[in-house]
Coordinates of C-alpha atoms in Angstrom, one line a residue:
Chain A
X1 CA 18.8 -12.1 -50.9
X2 CA 21.0 -11.6 -47.9
X3 CA 18.6 -12.1 -45.0
X4 CA 15.8 -14.6 -44.8
X5 CA 13.0 -15.1 -42.2
X6 CA 11.1 -18.4 -41.8
X7 CA 7.7 -17.7 -40.2
X8 CA 6.6 -20.8 -38.3
X9 CA 9.1 -23.6 -37.7
X10 CA 7.3 -26.9 -37.7
X11 CA 8.8 -29.7 -39.8
X12 CA 8.6 -27.8 -43.1
X13 CA 9.7 -24.5 -41.7
X14 CA 12.6 -26.1 -39.8
X15 CA 13.8 -27.8 -43.0
X16 CA 13.9 -24.4 -44.9
X17 CA 15.5 -22.6 -42.0
X18 CA 18.3 -25.2 -41.5
X19 CA 19.2 -25.5 -45.2
X20 CA 19.1 -21.8 -45.9
X21 CA 21.2 -21.1 -42.8
X22 CA 24.1 -22.9 -44.5
X23 CA 24.2 -20.2 -47.2
X24 CA 22.7 -17.0 -45.7
X25 CA 21.5 -15.2 -42.6
X26 CA 18.4 -16.8 -41.2
X27 CA 15.8 -15.6 -38.7
X28 CA 13.1 -17.9 -37.3
X29 CA 9.8 -16.3 -36.1
X30 CA 8.1 -18.8 -33.8
X31 CA 5.2 -18.7 -31.3
X32 CA 6.7 -20.3 -28.2
X33 CA 9.4 -18.6 -26.2
X34 CA 11.1 -21.9 -25.3
X35 CA 11.2 -22.8 -29.0
X36 CA 13.1 -19.5 -29.8
X37 CA 15.4 -20.0 -26.8
X38 CA 16.3 -23.5 -27.8
X39 CA 17.0 -22.5 -31.4
X40 CA 19.2 -19.6 -30.3
X41 CA 21.1 -21.8 -27.8
X42 CA 21.4 -25.1 -29.7
X43 CA 20.9 -24.2 -33.3
X44 CA 19.1 -26.7 -35.6
X45 CA 20.2 -30.2 -36.4
X46 CA 19.0 -32.0 -39.6
X47 CA 18.9 -35.8 -39.7
X48 CA 17.6 -38.3 -42.3
X49 CA 18.5 -37.7 -46.0
X50 CA 20.8 -34.8 -45.0
X51 CA 22.9 -34.6 -41.8
X52 CA 24.3 -31.3 -40.6
X53 CA 24.0 -28.7 -37.9
X54 CA 23.6 -24.9 -38.2
X55 CA 23.3 -21.9 -35.9
X56 CA 20.6 -19.3 -36.6
X57 CA 18.6 -16.5 -34.9
X58 CA 15.1 -17.0 -33.5
X59 CA 12.5 -14.8 -31.8
X60 CA 8.9 -14.7 -30.8
X61 CA 8.7 -10.8 -31.0
X62 CA 7.9 -9.1 -34.2
X63 CA 9.7 -6.0 -33.1
X64 CA 13.0 -7.9 -32.9
X65 CA 12.9 -8.9 -36.5
X66 CA 15.0 -6.9 -38.9
X67 CA 13.9 -6.1 -42.5
X68 CA 14.3 -9.2 -44.7
X69 CA 15.0 -9.8 -48.4
X70 CA 13.0 -13.1 -48.4
X71 CA 10.3 -14.6 -46.1
X72 CA 8.8 -18.1 -46.2
X73 CA 5.5 -18.5 -44.4
X74 CA 5.5 -22.1 -43.2
X75 CA 2.7 -22.1 -40.7
X76 CA -0.5 -24.1 -41.2
X77 CA -3.0 -22.3 -43.5
X78 CA -5.3 -21.4 -40.6
X79 CA -2.5 -19.5 -38.8
X80 CA -1.2 -17.4 -41.8
X81 CA -3.3 -14.3 -41.0
X82 CA -2.2 -14.1 -37.3
X83 CA 1.4 -14.8 -38.1
X84 CA 1.9 -12.4 -41.0
X85 CA -0.1 -9.4 -39.8
X86 CA 2.4 -8.1 -37.2
X87 CA 5.5 -8.7 -39.4
X88 CA 4.4 -8.1 -43.0
X89 CA 6.1 -4.7 -43.2
X90 CA 9.5 -6.3 -42.7
X91 CA 9.1 -7.7 -46.3
X92 CA 7.9 -4.5 -48.0
X93 CA 11.2 -4.3 -49.9
X94 CA 11.6 -8.0 -50.5
X95 CA 9.7 -11.1 -51.4
X96 CA 7.7 -13.7 -49.4
X97 CA 6.8 -17.2 -50.2
X98 CA 3.6 -19.0 -49.2
X99 CA 4.2 -22.7 -48.4
X100 CA 0.8 -23.7 -47.2
X101 CA -1.5 -26.5 -48.4
X102 CA -4.5 -25.4 -50.5
X103 CA -5.6 -22.1 -51.9
X104 CA -6.0 -18.7 -50.3
X105 CA -2.8 -18.1 -48.3
X106 CA -1.2 -15.8 -50.9
X107 CA -4.2 -13.5 -50.8
X108 CA -3.9 -13.3 -47.0
X109 CA -0.1 -12.6 -47.1
X110 CA -0.6 -9.9 -49.8
X111 CA -3.0 -8.1 -47.5
X112 CA -0.2 -7.6 -45.0
X113 CA 2.9 -6.7 -47.0
X114 CA 3.8 -4.6 -50.0
X115 CA 6.6 -7.1 -50.9
X116 CA 6.5 -9.5 -53.9
X117 CA 4.4 -12.5 -53.0
X118 CA 5.5 -15.9 -54.4
X119 CA 3.1 -18.8 -54.9
X120 CA 4.8 -21.8 -53.3
X121 CA 3.8 -25.4 -53.2
X122 CA 5.9 -28.0 -51.5
X123 CA 5.8 -31.8 -51.4
X124 CA 8.9 -32.3 -49.3
X125 CA 8.3 -33.9 -45.9
X126 CA 10.0 -34.3 -42.6
X127 CA 9.4 -35.2 -39.0
X128 CA 10.2 -32.8 -36.2
X129 CA 11.7 -34.8 -33.4
X130 CA 12.3 -31.7 -31.1
X131 CA 12.5 -27.9 -31.4
X132 CA 16.1 -28.3 -32.5
X133 CA 16.1 -31.6 -34.5
X134 CA 14.2 -32.2 -37.8
X135 CA 14.4 -35.3 -40.0
X136 CA 14.4 -34.7 -43.8
X137 CA 12.3 -37.4 -45.5
X138 CA 10.7 -36.8 -48.9
X139 CA 13.1 -34.7 -50.9
X140 CA 10.6 -33.5 -53.5
X141 CA 10.8 -30.0 -54.9
X142 CA 9.3 -26.8 -53.8
X143 CA 7.5 -25.2 -56.9
X144 CA 7.6 -21.4 -57.0
X145 CA 5.8 -18.9 -59.2
X146 CA 4.5 -15.4 -59.3
X147 CA 1.4 -14.5 -57.3
X148 CA -0.4 -13.0 -60.3
X149 CA -2.4 -10.1 -58.7
X150 CA 0.9 -8.7 -57.2
X151 CA 2.8 -9.0 -60.6
X152 CA 5.8 -10.6 -58.9
X153 CA 8.7 -10.5 -61.4
X154 CA 9.8 -13.9 -62.6
X155 CA 13.5 -12.9 -61.8
X156 CA 12.5 -12.6 -58.2
X157 CA 11.0 -16.1 -58.3
X158 CA 14.2 -17.4 -59.9
X159 CA 16.4 -15.8 -57.2
X160 CA 14.3 -17.4 -54.4
X161 CA 14.5 -20.8 -56.1
X162 CA 18.2 -20.5 -56.6
X163 CA 18.7 -19.6 -53.0
X164 CA 16.8 -22.6 -51.8
X165 CA 18.7 -24.9 -54.2
X166 CA 22.0 -23.4 -53.0
X167 CA 21.1 -24.5 -49.4
X168 CA 20.6 -28.1 -50.6
X169 CA 16.9 -28.4 -51.1
X170 CA 15.1 -28.9 -54.4
X171 CA 13.2 -26.0 -55.9
X172 CA 11.9 -25.0 -59.3
X173 CA 10.9 -21.6 -60.6
X174 CA 7.8 -21.7 -62.8
X175 CA 6.2 -18.9 -64.9
X176 CA 2.9 -20.2 -63.6
X177 CA 2.8 -22.1 -60.4
X178 CA -1.0 -22.7 -60.4
X179 CA -0.8 -26.0 -62.3
X180 CA 1.4 -27.4 -59.5
X181 CA -0.6 -25.8 -56.7
X182 CA -3.9 -27.1 -58.1
X183 CA -2.5 -30.6 -58.6
X184 CA -1.6 -30.7 -55.0
X185 CA -4.8 -29.0 -53.9
X186 CA -7.0 -31.5 -55.6
X187 CA -5.0 -34.5 -54.3
X188 CA -4.8 -33.0 -50.8
X189 CA -8.4 -31.9 -50.5
X190 CA -9.6 -35.3 -51.6
X191 CA -7.5 -37.5 -49.4
X192 CA -7.5 -35.3 -46.3
X193 CA -11.3 -35.0 -46.2
X194 CA -11.9 -38.7 -46.7
X195 CA -9.2 -39.6 -44.2
X196 CA -10.5 -37.2 -41.5
X197 CA -14.1 -38.5 -42.0
X198 CA -13.3 -42.2 -42.0
X199 CA -10.3 -42.3 -39.7
X200 CA -8.3 -44.2 -42.3
X201 CA -4.7 -43.0 -43.1
X202 CA -3.4 -43.2 -46.7
X203 CA -4.2 -46.9 -47.3
X204 CA -5.1 -49.3 -50.1
X205 CA -8.7 -48.5 -49.4
X206 CA -8.2 -45.1 -51.1
X207 CA -7.5 -46.7 -54.5
X208 CA -9.9 -49.6 -54.1
X209 CA -12.5 -49.6 -56.9
X210 CA -13.1 -53.4 -56.7
X211 CA -16.7 -53.1 -55.5
X212 CA -19.5 -50.6 -55.3
X213 CA -18.7 -49.6 -51.7
X214 CA -15.0 -49.0 -52.4
X215 CA -13.5 -45.7 -51.2
X216 CA -11.5 -45.6 -54.4
X217 CA -14.7 -44.7 -56.3
X218 CA -15.3 -41.8 -54.0
X219 CA -11.6 -40.6 -54.2
X220 CA -11.8 -40.8 -58.0
X221 CA -15.0 -38.8 -58.1
X222 CA -13.7 -36.2 -55.7
X223 CA -10.5 -35.9 -57.9
X224 CA -12.5 -35.7 -61.1
X225 CA -14.7 -33.0 -59.6
X226 CA -11.6 -31.0 -58.7
X227 CA -10.2 -31.4 -62.2
X228 CA -13.5 -30.0 -63.7
X229 CA -13.2 -27.0 -61.4
X230 CA -9.5 -26.5 -62.3
X231 CA -10.4 -26.7 -66.0
X232 CA -13.2 -24.2 -65.6
X233 CA -10.8 -21.9 -63.8
X234 CA -8.4 -22.1 -66.7
X235 CA -5.8 -24.2 -64.9
X236 CA -4.1 -27.1 -66.7
X237 CA -2.8 -29.5 -64.1
X238 CA 1.0 -30.2 -63.6
X239 CA 0.4 -33.8 -62.4
X240 CA -2.6 -36.1 -62.3
X241 CA -3.9 -36.1 -58.7
X242 CA -5.4 -39.6 -59.2
X243 CA -1.8 -40.9 -60.0
X244 CA -0.6 -39.1 -56.8
X245 CA -3.4 -40.8 -54.8
X246 CA -2.5 -44.2 -56.2
X247 CA 1.1 -43.7 -54.9
X248 CA -0.2 -42.4 -51.6
X249 CA -2.4 -45.4 -51.2
X250 CA 0.7 -47.6 -51.0
X251 CA 1.8 -45.9 -47.8
X252 CA 0.0 -45.9 -44.5
X253 CA 0.9 -42.3 -43.6
X254 CA -1.8 -40.3 -41.8
X255 CA -2.6 -37.1 -43.6
X256 CA -2.4 -33.9 -41.5
X257 CA -6.2 -33.5 -41.3
X258 CA -6.5 -36.9 -39.7
X259 CA -3.9 -35.7 -37.1
X260 CA -6.0 -32.6 -36.6
X261 CA -9.3 -34.4 -36.0
X262 CA -7.7 -36.9 -33.7
X263 CA -6.4 -34.0 -31.6
X264 CA -9.5 -31.8 -32.1
X265 CA -7.4 -29.1 -33.7
X266 CA -8.8 -26.6 -36.3
X267 CA -8.4 -28.2 -39.7
X268 CA -7.3 -26.7 -43.0
X269 CA -10.7 -27.5 -44.6
X270 CA -11.3 -23.9 -45.6
X271 CA -8.2 -24.0 -47.8
X272 CA -8.8 -27.5 -49.2
X273 CA -12.4 -28.7 -50.1
X274 CA -13.7 -25.3 -49.0
X275 CA -11.4 -23.6 -51.5
X276 CA -12.5 -26.0 -54.3
X277 CA -16.2 -25.3 -53.4
X278 CA -15.6 -21.5 -53.4
X279 CA -13.7 -21.7 -56.8
X280 CA -16.5 -23.9 -58.2
X281 CA -19.0 -21.3 -57.2
X282 CA -16.9 -18.5 -58.7
X283 CA -16.5 -20.2 -62.1
X284 CA -20.0 -21.5 -62.1
X285 CA -19.5 -25.3 -62.1
X286 CA -21.0 -27.7 -59.5
X287 CA -18.8 -29.3 -56.8
X288 CA -21.4 -31.3 -54.7
X289 CA -18.9 -33.7 -53.3
X290 CA -16.2 -31.3 -52.1
X291 CA -19.0 -29.1 -50.8
X292 CA -20.4 -32.1 -48.8
X293 CA -16.9 -32.9 -47.4
X294 CA -16.5 -29.2 -46.5
X295 CA -19.8 -29.1 -44.6
X296 CA -19.1 -32.5 -42.9
X297 CA -15.7 -31.4 -41.6
X298 CA -17.2 -28.1 -40.4
X299 CA -19.8 -30.2 -38.6
X300 CA -17.1 -32.4 -37.1
X301 CA -15.3 -29.3 -35.7
X302 CA -18.6 -28.1 -34.3
X303 CA -19.2 -31.4 -32.6
X304 CA -16.1 -30.9 -30.4
X305 CA -17.9 -28.3 -28.4
X306 CA -21.5 -29.4 -28.8
X307 CA -22.3 -32.4 -26.5
X308 CA -25.4 -34.5 -26.5
X309 CA -27.1 -36.1 -23.5
X310 CA -25.4 -39.4 -24.0
X311 CA -21.8 -38.2 -24.7
X312 CA -19.1 -39.0 -22.1
X313 CA -18.8 -35.2 -21.3
X314 CA -22.5 -34.8 -20.7
X315 CA -22.7 -38.0 -18.5
X316 CA -19.8 -36.7 -16.5
X317 CA -21.6 -33.4 -16.2
X318 CA -24.8 -35.1 -15.0
X319 CA -22.8 -37.1 -12.4
X320 CA -21.7 -34.0 -10.6
Chain B
X1 CA -53.5 -64.5 -33.7
X2 CA -53.2 -66.5 -30.5
X3 CA -49.5 -66.7 -30.2
X4 CA -46.9 -64.1 -30.9
X5 CA -43.1 -64.2 -31.0
X6 CA -40.9 -61.2 -30.7
X7 CA -37.5 -61.8 -32.3
X8 CA -34.9 -59.5 -30.7
X9 CA -35.7 -57.7 -27.4
X10 CA -33.9 -54.4 -27.4
X11 CA -36.0 -51.3 -26.6
X12 CA -38.4 -51.7 -29.5
X13 CA -38.8 -55.4 -29.2
X14 CA -39.3 -55.2 -25.4
X15 CA -42.1 -52.6 -26.0
X16 CA -43.9 -54.9 -28.4
X17 CA -43.4 -57.9 -26.2
X18 CA -44.7 -56.3 -23.0
X19 CA -47.7 -54.7 -24.6
X20 CA -48.8 -57.8 -26.5
X21 CA -48.3 -60.0 -23.4
X22 CA -51.2 -58.1 -21.9
X23 CA -53.6 -59.5 -24.5
X24 CA -52.1 -62.7 -25.9
X25 CA -49.4 -65.4 -25.4
X26 CA -45.9 -63.9 -26.1
X27 CA -42.6 -65.6 -26.7
X28 CA -39.3 -63.7 -26.8
X29 CA -36.4 -65.1 -28.9
X30 CA -33.2 -63.5 -27.6
X31 CA -29.5 -64.1 -28.0
X32 CA -28.1 -64.1 -24.5
X33 CA -29.0 -66.9 -22.1
X34 CA -29.1 -64.5 -19.1
X35 CA -31.5 -62.3 -21.0
X36 CA -33.9 -65.2 -21.5
X37 CA -33.6 -66.4 -17.9
X38 CA -34.2 -62.9 -16.5
X39 CA -37.4 -62.5 -18.6
X40 CA -38.7 -66.0 -17.6
X41 CA -38.0 -65.2 -13.9
X42 CA -39.0 -61.6 -13.6
X43 CA -41.2 -60.8 -16.6
X44 CA -41.0 -57.4 -18.2
X45 CA -41.8 -54.0 -16.6
X46 CA -42.8 -51.0 -18.6
X47 CA -42.2 -47.5 -17.3
X48 CA -42.6 -44.0 -18.8
X49 CA -45.8 -43.3 -20.7
X50 CA -47.3 -46.6 -19.7
X51 CA -46.7 -48.4 -16.3
X52 CA -47.4 -52.1 -16.0
X53 CA -45.8 -55.5 -15.5
X54 CA -46.3 -58.7 -17.5
X55 CA -45.1 -62.3 -17.5
X56 CA -44.0 -64.0 -20.7
X57 CA -41.9 -66.8 -22.1
X58 CA -38.3 -66.4 -23.4
X59 CA -35.7 -68.6 -25.0
X60 CA -32.5 -68.5 -26.9
X61 CA -33.1 -71.8 -28.6
X62 CA -34.9 -72.0 -31.9
X63 CA -36.0 -75.6 -31.2
X64 CA -37.9 -74.4 -28.0
X65 CA -40.1 -72.1 -30.0
X66 CA -43.6 -73.3 -30.9
X67 CA -45.3 -72.4 -34.2
X68 CA -46.7 -68.8 -34.0
X69 CA -49.5 -66.9 -35.6
X70 CA -47.5 -63.6 -35.7
X71 CA -43.8 -62.7 -35.5
X72 CA -42.2 -59.3 -35.1
X73 CA -38.6 -59.1 -36.1
X74 CA -37.2 -56.3 -33.9
X75 CA -33.4 -56.8 -34.3
X76 CA -31.1 -54.3 -36.0
X77 CA -31.2 -54.6 -39.7
X78 CA -27.8 -56.2 -39.9
X79 CA -28.9 -59.1 -37.6
X80 CA -32.1 -60.0 -39.4
X81 CA -30.6 -62.8 -41.6
X82 CA -28.9 -64.5 -38.7
X83 CA -31.9 -64.3 -36.4
X84 CA -34.7 -65.3 -38.8
X85 CA -32.9 -68.2 -40.6
X86 CA -33.2 -70.8 -37.8
X87 CA -36.8 -69.9 -36.9
X88 CA -38.5 -68.8 -40.1
X89 CA -40.4 -72.1 -40.4
X90 CA -42.3 -71.4 -37.2
X91 CA -44.2 -68.6 -39.1
X92 CA -45.0 -70.6 -42.2
X93 CA -48.7 -70.7 -41.3
X94 CA -48.8 -67.1 -39.9
X95 CA -47.5 -63.6 -40.6
X96 CA -44.3 -61.8 -39.7
X97 CA -43.6 -58.1 -39.4
X98 CA -40.3 -56.4 -40.1
X99 CA -39.7 -53.5 -37.8
X100 CA -36.2 -52.5 -39.0
X101 CA -34.9 -49.2 -40.2
X102 CA -34.3 -48.7 -43.9
X103 CA -35.0 -51.0 -46.8
X104 CA -34.3 -54.6 -47.5
X105 CA -35.3 -56.5 -44.3
X106 CA -38.6 -57.8 -45.8
X107 CA -36.7 -59.5 -48.6
X108 CA -34.4 -61.2 -46.1
X109 CA -37.3 -62.4 -43.9
X110 CA -39.2 -63.7 -47.0
X111 CA -36.3 -65.9 -47.9
X112 CA -36.6 -67.8 -44.6
X113 CA -40.4 -68.2 -44.2
X114 CA -43.4 -69.2 -46.2
X115 CA -45.6 -67.0 -44.0
X116 CA -47.2 -63.6 -44.9
X117 CA -44.6 -60.9 -44.6
X118 CA -45.7 -57.5 -43.4
X119 CA -43.8 -54.3 -44.2
X120 CA -43.5 -52.4 -40.9
X121 CA -42.2 -49.0 -40.0
X122 CA -42.1 -47.7 -36.5
X123 CA -41.4 -44.4 -35.0
X124 CA -42.0 -45.3 -31.4
X125 CA -39.0 -45.0 -29.1
X126 CA -37.9 -46.3 -25.7
X127 CA -35.0 -46.8 -23.5
X128 CA -34.1 -50.2 -22.2
X129 CA -32.9 -49.8 -18.6
X130 CA -32.3 -53.5 -18.0
X131 CA -33.3 -56.8 -19.6
X132 CA -36.6 -56.6 -17.7
X133 CA -37.3 -52.9 -17.6
X134 CA -38.1 -50.7 -20.7
X135 CA -39.2 -47.1 -20.7
X136 CA -41.8 -46.1 -23.2
X137 CA -41.0 -42.7 -24.7
X138 CA -42.3 -41.6 -28.1
X139 CA -45.8 -43.1 -28.6
X140 CA -45.8 -42.7 -32.4
X141 CA -47.6 -45.4 -34.5
X142 CA -46.3 -48.5 -36.2
X143 CA -47.3 -48.4 -39.8
X144 CA -48.1 -51.8 -41.4
X145 CA -48.7 -52.8 -45.0
X146 CA -48.4 -55.8 -47.3
X147 CA -45.0 -56.9 -48.5
X148 CA -46.0 -56.8 -52.2
X149 CA -43.9 -59.7 -53.7
X150 CA -45.6 -62.1 -51.1
X151 CA -49.1 -60.7 -51.8
X152 CA -49.9 -60.5 -48.1
X153 CA -53.7 -60.1 -47.7
X154 CA -54.8 -56.7 -46.3
X155 CA -57.0 -58.5 -43.8
X156 CA -53.9 -60.1 -42.3
X157 CA -52.3 -56.7 -42.0
X158 CA -55.4 -55.3 -40.3
X159 CA -55.5 -58.2 -37.8
X160 CA -51.9 -57.5 -36.8
X161 CA -52.5 -53.8 -36.4
X162 CA -55.6 -54.5 -34.3
X163 CA -53.7 -56.9 -32.0
X164 CA -51.0 -54.2 -31.5
X165 CA -53.6 -51.6 -30.7
X166 CA -55.4 -53.9 -28.3
X167 CA -52.1 -54.2 -26.4
X168 CA -52.0 -50.4 -25.9
X169 CA -49.6 -49.3 -28.7
X170 CA -50.5 -47.2 -31.7
X171 CA -50.6 -49.0 -35.1
X172 CA -52.1 -48.3 -38.5
X173 CA -52.8 -50.7 -41.3
X174 CA -52.1 -49.2 -44.8
X175 CA -52.8 -50.6 -48.2
X176 CA -49.4 -49.4 -49.2
X177 CA -46.8 -49.0 -46.5
X178 CA -44.0 -47.9 -48.8
X179 CA -44.8 -44.1 -48.5
X180 CA -44.3 -44.4 -44.8
X181 CA -41.3 -46.6 -45.0
X182 CA -39.6 -44.4 -47.6
X183 CA -40.3 -41.2 -45.6
X184 CA -38.6 -42.7 -42.6
X185 CA -35.8 -44.2 -44.8
X186 CA -34.9 -40.8 -46.3
X187 CA -35.0 -39.0 -43.0
X188 CA -33.1 -41.8 -41.2
X189 CA -30.4 -42.3 -43.9
X190 CA -29.7 -38.6 -44.1
X191 CA -29.5 -37.8 -40.4
X192 CA -27.7 -41.1 -39.4
X193 CA -25.0 -40.7 -42.0
X194 CA -24.3 -37.0 -41.2
X195 CA -24.4 -37.8 -37.5
X196 CA -22.0 -40.7 -37.6
X197 CA -19.5 -38.8 -39.8
X198 CA -19.5 -35.6 -37.8
X199 CA -20.1 -36.9 -34.3
X200 CA -23.0 -34.5 -33.9
X201 CA -26.3 -35.8 -32.4
X202 CA -29.6 -34.4 -33.7
X203 CA -28.9 -30.7 -33.1
X204 CA -29.7 -27.3 -34.5
X205 CA -26.8 -27.7 -36.9
X206 CA -28.9 -30.2 -38.9
X207 CA -31.3 -27.5 -39.9
X208 CA -28.9 -24.6 -40.1
X209 CA -28.9 -23.1 -43.6
X210 CA -27.7 -19.6 -42.5
X211 CA -24.3 -19.8 -44.2
X212 CA -22.6 -21.7 -46.9
X213 CA -20.9 -24.2 -44.5
X214 CA -24.2 -25.0 -42.7
X215 CA -25.0 -28.7 -42.3
X216 CA -28.6 -27.9 -43.0
X217 CA -27.7 -27.4 -46.7
X218 CA -26.2 -30.9 -46.8
X219 CA -29.2 -32.5 -45.0
X220 CA -31.5 -30.7 -47.3
X221 CA -29.6 -31.9 -50.4
X222 CA -29.5 -35.5 -49.0
X223 CA -33.2 -35.4 -48.4
X224 CA -34.0 -33.9 -51.8
X225 CA -31.8 -36.6 -53.5
X226 CA -33.7 -39.3 -51.5
X227 CA -37.0 -37.7 -52.7
X228 CA -36.0 -37.9 -56.3
X229 CA -35.1 -41.6 -55.9
X230 CA -38.5 -42.3 -54.2
X231 CA -40.3 -40.5 -57.1
X232 CA -38.4 -42.4 -59.7
X233 CA -39.3 -45.6 -57.8
X234 CA -42.9 -44.6 -58.0
X235 CA -43.3 -44.0 -54.2
X236 CA -45.3 -40.9 -53.1
X237 CA -44.1 -40.0 -49.6
X238 CA -46.3 -40.2 -46.6
X239 CA -44.5 -37.3 -44.7
X240 CA -41.9 -34.8 -45.7
X241 CA -38.5 -36.0 -44.4
X242 CA -37.2 -32.4 -44.3
X243 CA -40.0 -31.5 -41.9
X244 CA -39.1 -34.6 -39.8
X245 CA -35.5 -33.4 -39.7
X246 CA -36.5 -29.9 -38.6
X247 CA -38.3 -31.5 -35.6
X248 CA -35.4 -33.8 -34.9
X249 CA -33.0 -30.8 -34.9
X250 CA -34.8 -29.4 -31.9
X251 CA -33.8 -32.4 -29.8
X252 CA -30.2 -33.5 -28.9
X253 CA -30.9 -37.2 -29.3
X254 CA -28.0 -39.3 -30.7
X255 CA -29.2 -41.4 -33.7
X256 CA -28.4 -45.1 -33.6
X257 CA -25.6 -44.9 -36.1
X258 CA -23.8 -42.4 -33.9
X259 CA -24.1 -44.9 -31.0
X260 CA -22.8 -47.6 -33.4
X261 CA -19.7 -45.7 -34.5
X262 CA -18.9 -44.6 -30.9
X263 CA -18.9 -48.3 -29.9
X264 CA -17.3 -49.6 -33.2
X265 CA -20.4 -51.7 -33.9
X266 CA -21.5 -52.6 -37.4
X267 CA -23.8 -49.9 -38.7
X268 CA -27.1 -50.2 -40.6
X269 CA -25.5 -48.2 -43.6
X270 CA -26.4 -51.0 -46.1
X271 CA -30.1 -50.6 -45.3
X272 CA -30.0 -46.7 -45.2
X273 CA -27.8 -44.7 -47.6
X274 CA -26.7 -48.0 -49.2
X275 CA -30.3 -48.9 -49.9
X276 CA -31.0 -45.4 -51.4
X277 CA -27.8 -45.8 -53.6
X278 CA -28.9 -49.3 -54.7
X279 CA -32.5 -48.2 -55.5
X280 CA -31.1 -45.1 -57.4
X281 CA -29.0 -47.4 -59.5
X282 CA -32.0 -49.8 -60.1
X283 CA -34.3 -47.0 -61.3
X284 CA -31.6 -45.1 -63.1
X285 CA -31.3 -41.8 -61.3
X286 CA -28.1 -40.4 -59.7
X287 CA -27.6 -40.3 -55.9
X288 CA -24.0 -39.0 -55.5
X289 CA -24.5 -37.8 -52.0
X290 CA -26.0 -40.9 -50.4
X291 CA -23.4 -43.0 -52.4
X292 CA -20.6 -40.9 -50.9
X293 CA -22.1 -41.2 -47.4
X294 CA -22.4 -45.0 -47.9
X295 CA -18.7 -45.3 -49.0
X296 CA -17.5 -43.0 -46.1
X297 CA -19.3 -45.1 -43.5
X298 CA -17.9 -48.3 -45.1
X299 CA -14.5 -46.7 -44.8
X300 CA -15.1 -45.8 -41.2
X301 CA -16.0 -49.4 -40.4
X302 CA -12.8 -50.6 -42.2
X303 CA -10.7 -48.1 -40.1
X304 CA -11.6 -50.0 -36.9
X305 CA -9.4 -52.8 -37.9
X306 CA -6.8 -51.0 -40.1
X307 CA -4.3 -49.2 -38.1
X308 CA -1.6 -46.8 -39.3
X309 CA 1.8 -46.2 -38.0
X310 CA 0.8 -43.3 -35.7
X311 CA -2.5 -44.6 -34.3
X312 CA -2.6 -45.3 -30.6
X313 CA -2.9 -49.1 -31.3
X314 CA 0.2 -49.1 -33.5
X315 CA 2.2 -47.0 -31.0
X316 CA 1.2 -49.5 -28.2
X317 CA 2.3 -52.3 -30.5
X318 CA 5.6 -50.7 -31.2
X319 CA 6.2 -50.1 -27.5
X320 CA 6.0 -53.9 -26.8

């Protein structure tokens, strides 16, 4: 794996790009022209748990990209289709990792490349301070496994994991990555939905089962519902999402969907509670709570453009 | 029923006070001193469907209030306890109507008076333009019936209804007011919760069942769940809450709980989805969706005082 392309350089994409650029040729495909120019001019600096600086190549133009041995799609789930469509053919002879939250990104990637698709799940975290500076925070592993419908060879998964490890990040090749992906899916779907609907970040409320109104009851029920769907889909979980939630509840970190609704950005709900609801329907088990969360977040997104008579926007409109 | 006291003069309380003051002596018990002074000085003007002006008496002091033949508690549900506690004895020889949304206000009123408690449900609506001007909008009836545990005589209910009608409002005495109260409860709980969580007012979304993500599905399921709880509690509904929701969805009126969450005011959730969840538990049927809505709104209320590291308040705090 001589040449790697990172598609989307937010915090996670920047961490992959910088670490891999220490050991191989790295290209970054980004959306903003000034982002590409800054990366080409200044390279990428990592702070936090690791401290180093690398140079690498960046572009916004699919036609500039050479064919690559490995790709990592690190955009948000909702942007996967648009970002992979024009460049998928550059990976026809290689492999490409999905690093999105939730379910469904592998299927989208596979539609646009003939390469080997790798099911990726990452728990590492970072903060992007600028286009050329990313802070490495949580150094948890990236779990990699074959995307089953594409029959990706396990040896290819191992090569990708070894390359990431040689760059200084943690990665683990698994014969079946679904137990890890589903553990994170159930945890993520449950906390992101509740956080976006209440406005609470990860907080002690999420594990509070001390009285009837406690949000911990709701989180527990959402997680149990997700576990029943996983079991019906034949997936044995890698970690217990309720234990993950209890750890999360000790932080006060705002989940990404809370950030999204605060800034009225499209959420990843289709890939989180929406994915659990779809899988539940496919395998024939009920998922009323994730389905309710899915519809409420869809309604919230609709509210950003639908204004009632007493909303600030409508009052302003009337005043003109 | 010679002397009436209206407790709480928002839009609904002001409509009762003004109309009754045309036919009997009316006292208004309000919280703000300037509200009482304005009413004593200027009286109360009704606009909209009815147009007239009346004089009446107002006070903020429980000790100023004389004993009354009839009271109407027209505060929000969350304020009933505080408002009735100091004045309940003035109705020991009379009757007192609850006009709150949801379930549970009658029980609170009964704790503080020996008078006859009347179960009231109103659908009329108005807009309060100032402390002395209220616009009469929806001229739907107030339904009145005995509060069963207090064995209120039906004749007393009829007298109260006749007095309201003589003032020019619509009212109906019922031998059992629970079918009306529960119809409104189920409708109100379902639309208020969904509205407060999504930010959408009554809108076409609430009846949209055209695709899987449509909020109409969720409203329908919340309403069906409420109907099952009503049936298990032995209440046969007066009107179909789903039909009420379909009419509501043709307006773009913001329900009161949307107003509350926009202004970070305590909501009526304990008397709406919270009441359905409690009743469900009492009669032994499941109500997972109203219970989830209850916990989410409780979490939303908690979020107003719990701030995470990236919230605007915390950033401001850090900047100091």
